[in-house]
Amino acid sequence: MSDAKVISITVNGEPRTVPAESSIADLLSVLSLNPKFLAVERNRDLVPRANHATCILSEADELEIVTLVGGG
């Protein structure tokens, strides 16, 4: 059995587990998402892209990841 600690979060309404001490940037990497084209809310607060690497996820966090679409 692994000693690695995991936490439970919700991403776009779906339950998910991630390693403890994961950042939003870590999560986006695991999901193969390019942060350049995304907006991320954590517990209903927008997290600026510049803070993705330093925003550490906590147990029961609720994240919404939205793809930005350009057009005219």
PDB file of N, CA, C and O in Angstrom:
ATOM      1  N   MET A   1       0.845  -1.189   0.000  1.00  0.00           N
ATOM      2  CA  MET A   1       0.000   0.000   0.000  1.00  0.00           C
ATOM      3  C   MET A   1       0.884   1.243   0.000  1.00  0.00           C
ATOM      4  O   MET A   1       1.888   1.322   0.687  1.00  0.00           O
ATOM      5  N   SER A   2       0.491   2.243  -0.755  1.00  0.00           N
ATOM      6  CA  SER A   2       1.283   3.463  -0.895  1.00  0.00           C
ATOM      7  C   SER A   2       1.059   4.387   0.301  1.00  0.00           C
ATOM      8  O   SER A   2      -0.027   4.465   0.846  1.00  0.00           O
ATOM      9  N   ASP A   3       2.126   5.093   0.676  1.00  0.00           N
ATOM     10  CA  ASP A   3       2.022   6.067   1.755  1.00  0.00           C
ATOM     11  C   ASP A   3       1.701   7.464   1.232  1.00  0.00           C
ATOM     12  O   ASP A   3       1.591   8.403   2.008  1.00  0.00           O
ATOM     13  N   ALA A   4       1.608   7.612  -0.092  1.00  0.00           N
ATOM     14  CA  ALA A   4       1.356   8.923  -0.681  1.00  0.00           C
ATOM     15  C   ALA A   4      -0.033   9.410  -0.268  1.00  0.00           C
ATOM     16  O   ALA A   4      -1.017   8.697  -0.411  1.00  0.00           O
ATOM     17  N   LYS A   5      -0.083  10.618   0.251  1.00  0.00           N
ATOM     18  CA  LYS A   5      -1.353  11.200   0.685  1.00  0.00           C
ATOM     19  C   LYS A   5      -2.059  11.827  -0.510  1.00  0.00           C
ATOM     20  O   LYS A   5      -1.448  12.484  -1.326  1.00  0.00           O
ATOM     21  N   VAL A   6      -3.347  11.566  -0.598  1.00  0.00           N
ATOM     22  CA  VAL A   6      -4.162  12.166  -1.648  1.00  0.00           C
ATOM     23  C   VAL A   6      -5.296  12.945  -1.010  1.00  0.00           C
ATOM     24  O   VAL A   6      -5.672  12.703   0.135  1.00  0.00           O
ATOM     25  N   ILE A   7      -5.812  13.908  -1.766  1.00  0.00           N
ATOM     26  CA  ILE A   7      -6.965  14.683  -1.323  1.00  0.00           C
ATOM     27  C   ILE A   7      -8.062  14.540  -2.364  1.00  0.00           C
ATOM     28  O   ILE A   7      -7.799  14.233  -3.527  1.00  0.00           O
ATOM     29  N   SER A   8      -9.284  14.757  -1.938  1.00  0.00           N
ATOM     30  CA  SER A   8     -10.439  14.699  -2.831  1.00  0.00           C
ATOM     31  C   SER A   8     -10.873  16.111  -3.173  1.00  0.00           C
ATOM     32  O   SER A   8     -11.046  16.950  -2.288  1.00  0.00           O
ATOM     33  N   ILE A   9     -11.037  16.355  -4.471  1.00  0.00           N
ATOM     34  CA  ILE A   9     -11.501  17.651  -4.959  1.00  0.00           C
ATOM     35  C   ILE A   9     -12.605  17.388  -5.977  1.00  0.00           C
ATOM     36  O   ILE A   9     -12.868  16.243  -6.344  1.00  0.00           O
ATOM     37  N   THR A  10     -13.230  18.452  -6.438  1.00  0.00           N
ATOM     38  CA  THR A  10     -14.228  18.358  -7.495  1.00  0.00           C
ATOM     39  C   THR A  10     -13.772  19.252  -8.634  1.00  0.00           C
ATOM     40  O   THR A  10     -13.429  20.423  -8.418  1.00  0.00           O
ATOM     41  N   VAL A  11     -13.740  18.696  -9.858  1.00  0.00           N
ATOM     42  CA  VAL A  11     -13.339  19.451 -11.039  1.00  0.00           C
ATOM     43  C   VAL A  11     -14.496  19.419 -12.029  1.00  0.00           C
ATOM     44  O   VAL A  11     -14.889  18.347 -12.491  1.00  0.00           O
ATOM     45  N   ASN A  12     -15.063  20.580 -12.302  1.00  0.00           N
ATOM     46  CA  ASN A  12     -16.205  20.702 -13.209  1.00  0.00           C
ATOM     47  C   ASN A  12     -17.315  19.705 -12.842  1.00  0.00           C
ATOM     48  O   ASN A  12     -17.885  19.037 -13.697  1.00  0.00           O
ATOM     49  N   GLY A  13     -17.579  19.596 -11.541  1.00  0.00           N
ATOM     50  CA  GLY A  13     -18.669  18.763 -11.050  1.00  0.00           C
ATOM     51  C   GLY A  13     -18.331  17.294 -10.889  1.00  0.00           C
ATOM     52  O   GLY A  13     -19.166  16.527 -10.425  1.00  0.00           O
ATOM     53  N   GLU A  14     -17.109  16.889 -11.246  1.00  0.00           N
ATOM     54  CA  GLU A  14     -16.709  15.483 -11.160  1.00  0.00           C
ATOM     55  C   GLU A  14     -15.733  15.280 -10.006  1.00  0.00           C
ATOM     56  O   GLU A  14     -14.735  15.991  -9.907  1.00  0.00           O
ATOM     57  N   PRO A  15     -15.982  14.295  -9.147  1.00  0.00           N
ATOM     58  CA  PRO A  15     -15.036  14.024  -8.069  1.00  0.00           C
ATOM     59  C   PRO A  15     -13.710  13.511  -8.632  1.00  0.00           C
ATOM     60  O   PRO A  15     -13.684  12.810  -9.645  1.00  0.00           O
ATOM     61  N   ARG A  16     -12.623  13.880  -7.974  1.00  0.00           N
ATOM     62  CA  ARG A  16     -11.286  13.502  -8.437  1.00  0.00           C
ATOM     63  C   ARG A  16     -10.359  13.492  -7.231  1.00  0.00           C
ATOM     64  O   ARG A  16     -10.561  14.246  -6.289  1.00  0.00           O
ATOM     65  N   THR A  17      -9.345  12.648  -7.269  1.00  0.00           N
ATOM     66  CA  THR A  17      -8.316  12.686  -6.235  1.00  0.00           C
ATOM     67  C   THR A  17      -7.016  13.137  -6.873  1.00  0.00           C
ATOM     68  O   THR A  17      -6.736  12.838  -8.039  1.00  0.00           O
ATOM     69  N   VAL A  18      -6.245  13.883  -6.100  1.00  0.00           N
ATOM     70  CA  VAL A  18      -4.937  14.361  -6.537  1.00  0.00           C
ATOM     71  C   VAL A  18      -3.976  14.214  -5.368  1.00  0.00           C
ATOM     72  O   VAL A  18      -4.395  14.180  -4.208  1.00  0.00           O
ATOM     73  N   PRO A  19      -2.681  14.137  -5.665  1.00  0.00           N
ATOM     74  CA  PRO A  19      -1.710  14.088  -4.563  1.00  0.00           C
ATOM     75  C   PRO A  19      -1.807  15.352  -3.702  1.00  0.00           C
ATOM     76  O   PRO A  19      -2.035  16.452  -4.214  1.00  0.00           O
ATOM     77  N   ALA A  20      -1.652  15.179  -2.397  1.00  0.00           N
ATOM     78  CA  ALA A  20      -1.613  16.334  -1.491  1.00  0.00           C
ATOM     79  C   ALA A  20      -0.489  17.254  -1.944  1.00  0.00           C
ATOM     80  O   ALA A  20       0.501  16.802  -2.518  1.00  0.00           O
ATOM     81  N   GLU A  21      -0.661  18.520  -1.714  1.00  0.00           N
ATOM     82  CA  GLU A  21       0.314  19.552  -2.083  1.00  0.00           C
ATOM     83  C   GLU A  21       0.343  19.839  -3.586  1.00  0.00           C
ATOM     84  O   GLU A  21       1.251  20.508  -4.064  1.00  0.00           O
ATOM     85  N   SER A  22      -0.652  19.353  -4.333  1.00  0.00           N
ATOM     86  CA  SER A  22      -0.738  19.673  -5.758  1.00  0.00           C
ATOM     87  C   SER A  22      -1.201  21.107  -5.936  1.00  0.00           C
ATOM     88  O   SER A  22      -2.058  21.590  -5.187  1.00  0.00           O
ATOM     89  N   SER A  23      -0.663  21.747  -6.952  1.00  0.00           N
ATOM     90  CA  SER A  23      -1.095  23.098  -7.294  1.00  0.00           C
ATOM     91  C   SER A  23      -2.082  23.032  -8.455  1.00  0.00           C
ATOM     92  O   SER A  23      -2.250  21.977  -9.093  1.00  0.00           O
ATOM     93  N   ILE A  24      -2.692  24.152  -8.752  1.00  0.00           N
ATOM     94  CA  ILE A  24      -3.561  24.210  -9.928  1.00  0.00           C
ATOM     95  C   ILE A  24      -2.741  23.901 -11.180  1.00  0.00           C
ATOM     96  O   ILE A  24      -3.189  23.170 -12.057  1.00  0.00           O
ATOM     97  N   ALA A  25      -1.523  24.417 -11.256  1.00  0.00           N
ATOM     98  CA  ALA A  25      -0.661  24.134 -12.408  1.00  0.00           C
ATOM     99  C   ALA A  25      -0.403  22.637 -12.537  1.00  0.00           C
ATOM    100  O   ALA A  25      -0.417  22.085 -13.648  1.00  0.00           O
ATOM    101  N   ASP A  26      -0.179  21.944 -11.417  1.00  0.00           N
ATOM    102  CA  ASP A  26       0.018  20.492 -11.452  1.00  0.00           C
ATOM    103  C   ASP A  26      -1.223  19.793 -12.013  1.00  0.00           C
ATOM    104  O   ASP A  26      -1.116  18.889 -12.844  1.00  0.00           O
ATOM    105  N   LEU A  27      -2.386  20.205 -11.544  1.00  0.00           N
ATOM    106  CA  LEU A  27      -3.633  19.603 -12.004  1.00  0.00           C
ATOM    107  C   LEU A  27      -3.814  19.805 -13.502  1.00  0.00           C
ATOM    108  O   LEU A  27      -4.153  18.872 -14.226  1.00  0.00           O
ATOM    109  N   LEU A  28      -3.580  21.016 -13.983  1.00  0.00           N
ATOM    110  CA  LEU A  28      -3.740  21.292 -15.408  1.00  0.00           C
ATOM    111  C   LEU A  28      -2.778  20.445 -16.230  1.00  0.00           C
ATOM    112  O   LEU A  28      -3.138  19.949 -17.305  1.00  0.00           O
ATOM    113  N   SER A  29      -1.579  20.237 -15.720  1.00  0.00           N
ATOM    114  CA  SER A  29      -0.598  19.393 -16.409  1.00  0.00           C
ATOM    115  C   SER A  29      -1.085  17.957 -16.503  1.00  0.00           C
ATOM    116  O   SER A  29      -1.027  17.327 -17.566  1.00  0.00           O
ATOM    117  N   VAL A  30      -1.590  17.421 -15.387  1.00  0.00           N
ATOM    118  CA  VAL A  30      -2.109  16.049 -15.367  1.00  0.00           C
ATOM    119  C   VAL A  30      -3.278  15.902 -16.348  1.00  0.00           C
ATOM    120  O   VAL A  30      -3.422  14.870 -17.011  1.00  0.00           O
ATOM    121  N   LEU A  31      -4.086  16.945 -16.456  1.00  0.00           N
ATOM    122  CA  LEU A  31      -5.238  16.912 -17.357  1.00  0.00           C
ATOM    123  C   LEU A  31      -4.867  17.251 -18.799  1.00  0.00           C
ATOM    124  O   LEU A  31      -5.734  17.280 -19.676  1.00  0.00           O
ATOM    125  N   SER A  32      -3.588  17.533 -19.045  1.00  0.00           N
ATOM    126  CA  SER A  32      -3.087  17.907 -20.386  1.00  0.00           C
ATOM    127  C   SER A  32      -3.811  19.126 -20.947  1.00  0.00           C
ATOM    128  O   SER A  32      -4.187  19.165 -22.116  1.00  0.00           O
ATOM    129  N   LEU A  33      -4.006  20.119 -20.073  1.00  0.00           N
ATOM    130  CA  LEU A  33      -4.674  21.354 -20.480  1.00  0.00           C
ATOM    131  C   LEU A  33      -3.666  22.497 -20.512  1.00  0.00           C
ATOM    132  O   LEU A  33      -2.837  22.630 -19.618  1.00  0.00           O
ATOM    133  N   ASN A  34      -3.754  23.320 -21.548  1.00  0.00           N
ATOM    134  CA  ASN A  34      -2.866  24.468 -21.699  1.00  0.00           C
ATOM    135  C   ASN A  34      -3.456  25.659 -20.942  1.00  0.00           C
ATOM    136  O   ASN A  34      -4.515  26.168 -21.318  1.00  0.00           O
ATOM    137  N   PRO A  35      -2.788  26.117 -19.884  1.00  0.00           N
ATOM    138  CA  PRO A  35      -3.348  27.207 -19.074  1.00  0.00           C
ATOM    139  C   PRO A  35      -3.528  28.513 -19.837  1.00  0.00           C
ATOM    140  O   PRO A  35      -4.293  29.373 -19.415  1.00  0.00           O
ATOM    141  N   LYS A  36      -2.863  28.653 -20.964  1.00  0.00           N
ATOM    142  CA  LYS A  36      -2.980  29.883 -21.752  1.00  0.00           C
ATOM    143  C   LYS A  36      -4.406  30.119 -22.234  1.00  0.00           C
ATOM    144  O   LYS A  36      -4.820  31.243 -22.440  1.00  0.00           O
ATOM    145  N   PHE A  37      -5.155  29.028 -22.419  1.00  0.00           N
ATOM    146  CA  PHE A  37      -6.497  29.135 -22.979  1.00  0.00           C
ATOM    147  C   PHE A  37      -7.589  28.796 -21.973  1.00  0.00           C
ATOM    148  O   PHE A  37      -8.691  28.402 -22.354  1.00  0.00           O
ATOM    149  N   LEU A  38      -7.290  28.943 -20.672  1.00  0.00           N
ATOM    150  CA  LEU A  38      -8.229  28.547 -19.638  1.00  0.00           C
ATOM    151  C   LEU A  38      -8.456  29.642 -18.603  1.00  0.00           C
ATOM    152  O   LEU A  38      -7.586  30.473 -18.366  1.00  0.00           O
ATOM    153  N   ALA A  39      -9.598  29.564 -17.970  1.00  0.00           N
ATOM    154  CA  ALA A  39      -9.863  30.317 -16.743  1.00  0.00           C
ATOM    155  C   ALA A  39     -10.172  29.280 -15.675  1.00  0.00           C
ATOM    156  O   ALA A  39     -10.853  28.287 -15.934  1.00  0.00           O
ATOM    157  N   VAL A  40      -9.633  29.483 -14.468  1.00  0.00           N
ATOM    158  CA  VAL A  40      -9.840  28.531 -13.382  1.00  0.00           C
ATOM    159  C   VAL A  40     -10.439  29.259 -12.187  1.00  0.00           C
ATOM    160  O   VAL A  40      -9.904  30.273 -11.734  1.00  0.00           O
ATOM    161  N   GLU A  41     -11.543  28.713 -11.694  1.00  0.00           N
ATOM    162  CA  GLU A  41     -12.143  29.195 -10.450  1.00  0.00           C
ATOM    163  C   GLU A  41     -11.915  28.142  -9.383  1.00  0.00           C
ATOM    164  O   GLU A  41     -12.087  26.946  -9.636  1.00  0.00           O
ATOM    165  N   ARG A  42     -11.521  28.591  -8.209  1.00  0.00           N
ATOM    166  CA  ARG A  42     -11.384  27.709  -7.051  1.00  0.00           C
ATOM    167  C   ARG A  42     -12.357  28.202  -5.997  1.00  0.00           C
ATOM    168  O   ARG A  42     -12.254  29.340  -5.532  1.00  0.00           O
ATOM    169  N   ASN A  43     -13.309  27.368  -5.653  1.00  0.00           N
ATOM    170  CA  ASN A  43     -14.335  27.735  -4.664  1.00  0.00           C
ATOM    171  C   ASN A  43     -14.995  29.068  -5.015  1.00  0.00           C
ATOM    172  O   ASN A  43     -15.159  29.944  -4.181  1.00  0.00           O
ATOM    173  N   ARG A  44     -15.304  29.200  -6.299  1.00  0.00           N
ATOM    174  CA  ARG A  44     -16.023  30.361  -6.863  1.00  0.00           C
ATOM    175  C   ARG A  44     -15.196  31.639  -6.959  1.00  0.00           C
ATOM    176  O   ARG A  44     -15.732  32.706  -7.256  1.00  0.00           O
ATOM    177  N   ASP A  45     -13.893  31.539  -6.709  1.00  0.00           N
ATOM    178  CA  ASP A  45     -13.009  32.699  -6.868  1.00  0.00           C
ATOM    179  C   ASP A  45     -12.068  32.453  -8.039  1.00  0.00           C
ATOM    180  O   ASP A  45     -11.406  31.413  -8.097  1.00  0.00           O
ATOM    181  N   LEU A  46     -11.988  33.416  -8.950  1.00  0.00           N
ATOM    182  CA  LEU A  46     -11.086  33.302 -10.084  1.00  0.00           C
ATOM    183  C   LEU A  46      -9.642  33.304  -9.595  1.00  0.00           C
ATOM    184  O   LEU A  46      -9.263  34.129  -8.765  1.00  0.00           O
ATOM    185  N   VAL A  47      -8.852  32.358 -10.093  1.00  0.00           N
ATOM    186  CA  VAL A  47      -7.431  32.289  -9.745  1.00  0.00           C
ATOM    187  C   VAL A  47      -6.648  32.807 -10.950  1.00  0.00           C
ATOM    188  O   VAL A  47      -6.683  32.193 -12.023  1.00  0.00           O
ATOM    189  N   PRO A  48      -5.967  33.938 -10.805  1.00  0.00           N
ATOM    190  CA  PRO A  48      -5.192  34.468 -11.928  1.00  0.00           C
ATOM    191  C   PRO A  48      -4.144  33.452 -12.407  1.00  0.00           C
ATOM    192  O   PRO A  48      -3.570  32.716 -11.607  1.00  0.00           O
ATOM    193  N   ARG A  49      -3.925  33.415 -13.706  1.00  0.00           N
ATOM    194  CA  ARG A  49      -2.977  32.468 -14.298  1.00  0.00           C
ATOM    195  C   ARG A  49      -1.610  32.567 -13.618  1.00  0.00           C
ATOM    196  O   ARG A  49      -0.943  31.549 -13.410  1.00  0.00           O
ATOM    197  N   ALA A  50      -1.189  33.752 -13.254  1.00  0.00           N
ATOM    198  CA  ALA A  50       0.110  33.941 -12.602  1.00  0.00           C
ATOM    199  C   ALA A  50       0.192  33.224 -11.259  1.00  0.00           C
ATOM    200  O   ALA A  50       1.296  32.974 -10.760  1.00  0.00           O
ATOM    201  N   ASN A  51      -0.949  32.875 -10.669  1.00  0.00           N
ATOM    202  CA  ASN A  51      -0.968  32.215  -9.357  1.00  0.00           C
ATOM    203  C   ASN A  51      -1.197  30.708  -9.428  1.00  0.00           C
ATOM    204  O   ASN A  51      -1.225  30.043  -8.394  1.00  0.00           O
ATOM    205  N   HIS A  52      -1.361  30.148 -10.620  1.00  0.00           N
ATOM    206  CA  HIS A  52      -1.652  28.716 -10.739  1.00  0.00           C
ATOM    207  C   HIS A  52      -0.592  27.847 -10.074  1.00  0.00           C
ATOM    208  O   HIS A  52      -0.917  26.850  -9.436  1.00  0.00           O
ATOM    209  N   ALA A  53       0.685  28.195 -10.223  1.00  0.00           N
ATOM    210  CA  ALA A  53       1.761  27.357  -9.672  1.00  0.00           C
ATOM    211  C   ALA A  53       1.856  27.459  -8.153  1.00  0.00           C
ATOM    212  O   ALA A  53       2.334  26.528  -7.501  1.00  0.00           O
ATOM    213  N   THR A  54       1.389  28.554  -7.582  1.00  0.00           N
ATOM    214  CA  THR A  54       1.514  28.747  -6.130  1.00  0.00           C
ATOM    215  C   THR A  54       0.210  28.478  -5.378  1.00  0.00           C
ATOM    216  O   THR A  54       0.199  28.480  -4.151  1.00  0.00           O
ATOM    217  N   CYS A  55      -0.875  28.238  -6.095  1.00  0.00           N
ATOM    218  CA  CYS A  55      -2.172  27.967  -5.465  1.00  0.00           C
ATOM    219  C   CYS A  55      -2.275  26.467  -5.193  1.00  0.00           C
ATOM    220  O   CYS A  55      -2.542  25.671  -6.093  1.00  0.00           O
ATOM    221  N   ILE A  56      -2.040  26.088  -3.931  1.00  0.00           N
ATOM    222  CA  ILE A  56      -2.047  24.685  -3.527  1.00  0.00           C
ATOM    223  C   ILE A  56      -3.485  24.255  -3.221  1.00  0.00           C
ATOM    224  O   ILE A  56      -4.205  24.932  -2.486  1.00  0.00           O
ATOM    225  N   LEU A  57      -3.864  23.129  -3.795  1.00  0.00           N
ATOM    226  CA  LEU A  57      -5.224  22.618  -3.611  1.00  0.00           C
ATOM    227  C   LEU A  57      -5.408  22.035  -2.213  1.00  0.00           C
ATOM    228  O   LEU A  57      -4.473  21.492  -1.629  1.00  0.00           O
ATOM    229  N   SER A  58      -6.628  22.148  -1.710  1.00  0.00           N
ATOM    230  CA  SER A  58      -6.986  21.640  -0.388  1.00  0.00           C
ATOM    231  C   SER A  58      -8.133  20.647  -0.508  1.00  0.00           C
ATOM    232  O   SER A  58      -8.893  20.675  -1.480  1.00  0.00           O
ATOM    233  N   GLU A  59      -8.259  19.798   0.496  1.00  0.00           N
ATOM    234  CA  GLU A  59      -9.356  18.830   0.562  1.00  0.00           C
ATOM    235  C   GLU A  59     -10.685  19.548   0.339  1.00  0.00           C
ATOM    236  O   GLU A  59     -10.934  20.613   0.916  1.00  0.00           O
ATOM    237  N   ALA A  60     -11.519  18.976  -0.512  1.00  0.00           N
ATOM    238  CA  ALA A  60     -12.882  19.450  -0.803  1.00  0.00           C
ATOM    239  C   ALA A  60     -12.947  20.720  -1.647  1.00  0.00           C
ATOM    240  O   ALA A  60     -14.023  21.284  -1.827  1.00  0.00           O
ATOM    241  N   ASP A  61     -11.816  21.158  -2.203  1.00  0.00           N
ATOM    242  CA  ASP A  61     -11.864  22.303  -3.122  1.00  0.00           C
ATOM    243  C   ASP A  61     -12.776  21.970  -4.294  1.00  0.00           C
ATOM    244  O   ASP A  61     -12.827  20.826  -4.754  1.00  0.00           O
ATOM    245  N   GLU A  62     -13.473  22.987  -4.777  1.00  0.00           N
ATOM    246  CA  GLU A  62     -14.304  22.853  -5.970  1.00  0.00           C
ATOM    247  C   GLU A  62     -13.722  23.749  -7.040  1.00  0.00           C
ATOM    248  O   GLU A  62     -13.608  24.960  -6.844  1.00  0.00           O
ATOM    249  N   LEU A  63     -13.336  23.138  -8.160  1.00  0.00           N
ATOM    250  CA  LEU A  63     -12.730  23.886  -9.255  1.00  0.00           C
ATOM    251  C   LEU A  63     -13.610  23.837 -10.486  1.00  0.00           C
ATOM    252  O   LEU A  63     -14.225  22.821 -10.778  1.00  0.00           O
ATOM    253  N   GLU A  64     -13.665  24.951 -11.164  1.00  0.00           N
ATOM    254  CA  GLU A  64     -14.308  25.024 -12.471  1.00  0.00           C
ATOM    255  C   GLU A  64     -13.226  25.475 -13.442  1.00  0.00           C
ATOM    256  O   GLU A  64     -12.569  26.498 -13.231  1.00  0.00           O
ATOM    257  N   ILE A  65     -13.028  24.683 -14.486  1.00  0.00           N
ATOM    258  CA  ILE A  65     -12.045  25.010 -15.516  1.00  0.00           C
ATOM    259  C   ILE A  65     -12.817  25.279 -16.781  1.00  0.00           C
ATOM    260  O   ILE A  65     -13.553  24.418 -17.267  1.00  0.00           O
ATOM    261  N   VAL A  66     -12.654  26.481 -17.319  1.00  0.00           N
ATOM    262  CA  VAL A  66     -13.411  26.913 -18.483  1.00  0.00           C
ATOM    263  C   VAL A  66     -12.442  27.239 -19.613  1.00  0.00           C
ATOM    264  O   VAL A  66     -11.458  27.951 -19.403  1.00  0.00           O
ATOM    265  N   THR A  67     -12.727  26.710 -20.797  1.00  0.00           N
ATOM    266  CA  THR A  67     -11.905  26.995 -21.960  1.00  0.00           C
ATOM    267  C   THR A  67     -12.330  28.332 -22.543  1.00  0.00           C
ATOM    268  O   THR A  67     -13.522  28.590 -22.737  1.00  0.00           O
ATOM    269  N   LEU A  68     -11.361  29.179 -22.818  1.00  0.00           N
ATOM    270  CA  LEU A  68     -11.628  30.482 -23.418  1.00  0.00           C
ATOM    271  C   LEU A  68     -11.675  30.317 -24.937  1.00  0.00           C
ATOM    272  O   LEU A  68     -10.800  29.686 -25.523  1.00  0.00           O
ATOM    273  N   VAL A  69     -12.706  30.886 -25.538  1.00  0.00           N
ATOM    274  CA  VAL A  69     -12.874  30.787 -26.987  1.00  0.00           C
ATOM    275  C   VAL A  69     -12.898  32.193 -27.562  1.00  0.00           C
ATOM    276  O   VAL A  69     -13.645  33.047 -27.111  1.00  0.00           O
ATOM    277  N   GLY A  70     -12.029  32.411 -28.524  1.00  0.00           N
ATOM    278  CA  GLY A  70     -11.988  33.711 -29.193  1.00  0.00           C
ATOM    279  C   GLY A  70     -12.846  33.686 -30.449  1.00  0.00           C
ATOM    280  O   GLY A  70     -13.204  32.624 -30.939  1.00  0.00           O
ATOM    281  N   GLY A  71     -13.149  34.819 -30.931  1.00  0.00           N
ATOM    282  CA  GLY A  71     -13.940  34.887 -32.162  1.00  0.00           C
ATOM    283  C   GLY A  71     -14.402  36.304 -32.390  1.00  0.00           C
ATOM    284  O   GLY A  71     -14.155  37.200 -31.589  1.00  0.00           O
ATOM    285  N   GLY A  72     -15.090  36.462 -33.468  1.00  0.00           N
ATOM    286  CA  GLY A  72     -15.504  37.825 -33.760  1.00  0.00           C
ATOM    287  C   GLY A  72     -16.805  37.911 -34.444  1.00  0.00           C
ATOM    288  O   GLY A  72     -17.662  37.165 -34.562  1.00  0.00           O
TER     289      GLY A  72
END
